[in-house]
Short mmCIF file of C-alpha atoms and ligand atoms in Angstrom, two decimals:
data_model
loop_
_atom_site.label_atom_id
_atom_site.label_comp_id
_atom_site.label_asym_id
_atom_site.label_seq_id
_atom_site.Cartn_x
_atom_site.Cartn_y
_atom_site.Cartn_z
CA MET C 2 127.56 105.52 88.93
CA ASP C 3 128.45 108.49 86.37
CA PHE C 4 126.02 110.67 85.92
CA ASN C 5 126.40 110.65 82.08
CA LYS C 6 126.28 106.71 82.21
CA VAL C 7 123.00 106.71 84.13
CA VAL C 8 120.96 109.47 81.71
CA ALA C 9 122.40 107.55 79.13
CA GLU C 10 121.88 103.49 80.35
CA ARG C 11 118.57 104.08 82.01
CA ARG C 12 115.65 102.41 79.82
CA SER C 13 112.23 101.95 80.37
CA VAL C 14 111.97 98.49 81.51
CA ARG C 15 108.99 96.02 80.38
CA LYS C 16 110.24 92.55 81.72
CA PHE C 17 111.40 91.94 85.26
CA THR C 18 112.91 88.96 87.30
CA ASP C 19 111.35 87.78 89.92
CA HIS C 20 113.56 89.55 92.44
CA TYR C 21 111.39 91.04 95.21
CA VAL C 22 111.88 94.83 95.95
CA THR C 23 112.66 95.85 99.35
CA ASP C 24 111.20 98.16 101.49
CA GLU C 25 114.50 99.56 102.08
CA GLN C 26 115.27 99.90 97.98
CA LEU C 27 112.10 101.57 98.05
CA SER C 28 112.81 103.62 100.73
CA GLU C 29 116.35 104.74 99.41
CA ALA C 30 114.43 105.32 95.93
CA MET C 31 111.90 107.62 97.87
CA GLU C 32 115.11 109.35 99.52
CA ALA C 33 115.79 110.37 96.31
CA VAL C 34 112.34 111.88 95.33
CA ARG C 35 112.29 113.89 98.32
CA MET C 36 115.11 116.04 96.51
CA THR C 37 113.46 117.16 93.55
CA PRO C 38 112.55 120.37 93.03
CA SER C 39 109.03 121.84 93.06
CA TRP C 40 106.65 124.51 92.24
CA ALA C 41 107.58 126.91 95.55
CA ASN C 42 108.75 123.89 96.85
CA THR C 43 105.26 122.76 97.64
CA GLN C 44 105.85 118.89 97.12
CA CYS C 45 102.69 118.17 95.41
CA TRP C 46 103.69 114.23 95.14
CA GLU C 47 101.94 111.11 96.92
CA PHE C 48 103.19 108.25 96.19
CA ILE C 49 101.36 104.78 96.63
CA ALA C 50 103.53 101.95 96.92
CA LEU C 51 101.29 99.08 96.00
CA ARG C 52 102.15 95.68 96.63
CA ASP C 53 98.42 94.03 96.98
CA LYS C 54 98.60 91.27 94.26
CA GLU C 55 94.75 91.44 94.03
CA VAL C 56 94.45 94.92 93.69
CA ILE C 57 97.44 95.19 91.10
CA LYS C 58 94.74 92.48 89.04
CA ARG C 59 92.27 94.78 89.02
CA LEU C 60 94.23 97.66 87.94
CA VAL C 61 95.73 96.01 85.44
CA GLU C 62 91.99 94.17 84.20
CA GLU C 63 91.39 97.89 83.98
CA SER C 64 94.33 98.58 81.63
CA TYR C 65 94.61 98.14 77.77
CA PRO C 66 96.06 94.76 76.98
CA LYS C 67 97.90 96.51 74.17
CA ASN C 68 100.01 98.63 76.15
CA PRO C 69 103.34 96.88 76.04
CA ALA C 70 103.41 98.07 79.88
CA THR C 71 100.44 95.97 81.39
CA SER C 72 101.91 92.57 81.26
CA CYS C 73 105.03 93.56 83.63
CA SER C 74 102.79 94.88 85.55
CA LEU C 75 101.69 91.54 86.97
CA ASP C 76 104.90 90.41 87.63
CA ALA C 77 106.20 93.44 89.26
CA SER C 78 106.74 93.09 93.35
CA LEU C 79 106.11 97.05 93.52
CA ILE C 80 103.79 99.62 91.54
CA LEU C 81 104.17 103.02 92.30
CA VAL C 82 101.18 105.33 91.90
CA ALA C 83 102.21 108.93 91.41
CA CYS C 84 99.62 111.30 92.49
CA TYR C 85 99.58 114.95 93.18
CA ASN C 86 97.56 118.10 94.82
CA THR C 87 96.36 119.71 91.89
CA LYS C 88 95.51 122.40 94.51
CA LYS C 89 99.44 123.29 95.34
CA SER C 90 101.43 123.87 92.29
CA GLY C 91 101.10 126.40 89.93
CA PHE C 92 98.92 128.57 92.38
CA TYR C 93 99.80 131.49 94.89
CA LYS C 94 97.05 131.31 97.13
CA GLU C 95 93.72 131.20 94.87
CA PHE C 96 95.44 132.62 92.20
CA SER C 97 96.68 129.90 89.45
CA PHE C 98 99.83 131.27 87.49
CA ASN C 99 98.88 128.77 84.91
CA ASN C 100 95.37 128.69 83.53
CA ILE C 101 95.64 125.16 82.29
CA GLY C 102 96.86 123.72 85.57
CA THR C 103 99.79 121.83 84.63
CA TRP C 104 102.62 122.81 86.53
CA GLY C 105 101.60 119.88 89.16
CA MET C 106 101.92 117.34 86.30
CA PHE C 107 105.17 119.09 85.62
CA ASP C 108 106.40 118.60 89.44
CA LEU C 109 105.74 115.04 89.24
CA GLY C 110 107.38 114.69 85.89
CA MET C 111 110.01 115.67 87.53
CA ALA C 112 109.81 113.77 90.76
CA CYS C 113 109.14 110.15 88.19
CA GLN C 114 112.69 111.35 86.31
CA THR C 115 114.41 111.69 89.76
CA LEU C 116 112.97 108.21 90.64
CA SER C 117 113.97 106.58 87.28
CA LEU C 118 117.23 107.65 87.21
CA LYS C 119 117.55 106.56 90.91
CA LEU C 120 116.31 103.29 90.29
CA HIS C 121 118.58 102.50 87.76
CA GLU C 122 121.46 103.79 89.52
CA MET C 123 120.70 101.38 92.17
CA GLY C 124 119.98 98.58 89.38
CA LEU C 125 116.46 98.53 89.21
CA GLY C 126 114.19 99.70 86.59
CA SER C 127 110.84 100.93 85.83
CA VAL C 128 108.60 102.29 83.48
CA VAL C 129 106.08 105.37 83.32
CA VAL C 130 102.77 103.86 82.25
CA GLY C 131 100.53 106.93 81.02
CA ALA C 132 98.21 104.81 78.93
CA TYR C 133 95.28 103.72 81.23
CA ASP C 134 92.18 104.30 82.64
CA ASN C 135 92.19 107.11 85.09
CA GLY C 136 88.97 107.11 86.21
CA LYS C 137 88.97 103.28 87.05
CA ALA C 138 92.00 103.05 88.86
CA LYS C 139 90.95 106.29 90.89
CA GLU C 140 88.47 104.45 92.20
CA ILE C 141 90.33 101.20 92.46
CA LEU C 142 92.93 103.11 94.61
CA GLY C 143 90.55 105.16 96.59
CA ILE C 144 91.77 108.39 94.90
CA GLY C 145 89.38 111.38 94.99
CA GLY C 146 88.81 115.02 96.22
CA ASP C 147 92.03 117.41 95.03
CA TYR C 148 94.03 114.65 94.19
CA GLU C 149 95.11 113.07 90.79
CA ILE C 150 97.05 110.07 89.17
CA ALA C 151 100.10 111.61 87.26
CA ALA C 152 101.53 108.28 86.15
CA ILE C 153 102.04 104.63 87.36
CA MET C 154 105.40 102.96 87.67
CA PRO C 155 105.85 99.05 87.51
CA VAL C 156 109.25 98.52 89.36
CA GLY C 157 111.59 95.57 89.16
CA GLU C 158 115.03 94.15 88.75
CA PRO C 159 115.11 94.13 84.59
CA ALA C 160 115.17 90.75 83.05
CA GLY C 161 117.85 91.17 80.09
CA GLU C 162 118.65 94.41 78.42
CA THR C 163 116.27 96.99 76.31
CA PRO C 164 117.76 98.24 73.48
CA ALA C 165 118.14 102.02 73.29
CA PRO C 166 114.96 103.53 71.45
CA LYS C 167 115.98 106.87 68.70
CA ARG C 168 116.85 110.33 69.92
CA ARG C 169 116.25 112.83 68.06
CA GLU C 170 119.89 115.00 67.51
CA VAL C 171 120.29 118.00 69.50
CA ALA C 172 120.25 120.28 66.28
CA ASP C 173 116.70 118.89 65.23
CA PHE C 174 115.19 120.48 68.47
CA LEU C 175 117.76 123.53 69.78
CA HIS C 176 116.69 126.99 68.89
CA THR C 177 119.05 129.75 68.61
CA ASP C 178 117.48 133.32 69.68
CA LYS C 179 114.09 132.25 67.81
CA PHE C 180 111.65 129.50 67.02
CA THR C 181 113.21 128.15 63.66
CA LYS C 182 110.21 125.78 62.80
C1 FMN I 219 104.81 110.75 80.22
C2 FMN I 219 105.15 109.08 79.85
C3 FMN I 219 103.99 107.99 79.47
C4 FMN I 219 104.26 106.68 79.16
N1 FMN I 219 103.48 106.02 79.22
C5 FMN I 219 103.70 104.82 78.61
C6 FMN I 219 102.93 103.67 78.88
O1 FMN I 219 101.91 103.63 78.85
N2 FMN I 219 103.43 102.24 78.06
C7 FMN I 219 104.67 102.03 78.52
O2 FMN I 219 105.28 100.73 77.40
N3 FMN I 219 105.40 102.95 78.15
C8 FMN I 219 104.89 104.31 78.29
N4 FMN I 219 106.25 104.86 78.35
C9 FMN I 219 107.61 104.89 78.52
C10 FMN I 219 108.00 105.54 76.93
O3 FMN I 219 107.67 104.67 76.24
C11 FMN I 219 109.54 105.23 76.92
O4 FMN I 219 109.76 106.67 77.67
C12 FMN I 219 110.20 105.88 75.51
O5 FMN I 219 109.94 104.66 74.64
C13 FMN I 219 111.74 106.30 75.43
O6 FMN I 219 112.31 105.18 75.89
P1 FMN I 219 113.40 104.69 76.81
O7 FMN I 219 112.51 105.25 78.21
O8 FMN I 219 114.05 103.37 76.97
O9 FMN I 219 114.12 105.35 77.00
C14 FMN I 219 105.74 106.41 78.62
C15 FMN I 219 106.60 107.39 78.94
C16 FMN I 219 106.29 108.81 79.10
C17 FMN I 219 107.09 109.96 79.63
#
């Protein structure tokens, strides 16, 4: 698929058909994720491929019912939990180049963007879920130590079209030579 078309037509998908996302489809998408750039090529990402309906149900029960992505998580045959090692990105040895420690999230944002674009190119859809109870999710999934969750992404075949939300015009966010707001 043409790159501009993939970028323009990808949508956050919150309604899935009953198509089962196969392990082959998962592998193909993950092969694309591997190619994502990262801080000093540290590749701090870890993904949990969640298939267990009981675990998914527990995760959803601990989510916010008003989140538009909550109910589609129950229908998804695959939920990807994007995690990262907090001690890799942004560090040189013990020294942190960013004292607010956000480079790990940046790397994961890039990885999740690669993933969502690749899934779209494959005819699949996904949505980045950021509004969930982080502490409860980590407990359910056994995540601890130096690891954090960046986002949760239900994946499936889109059931119908999703209208494109409005975007800001380039002139509104592109500044020339100095910041103009
Ligand atoms: C960091 C981040 C967190 C998000 N969290 C949620 C969420 O919790 N629930 C949800 O329904 N959508 C969530 N979204 C999806 C956005 O609402 C969506 O990307 C935006 O409305 C633009 O729509 P589009 O992706 O279809 O272009 C999130 C997106 C990002 C990048």
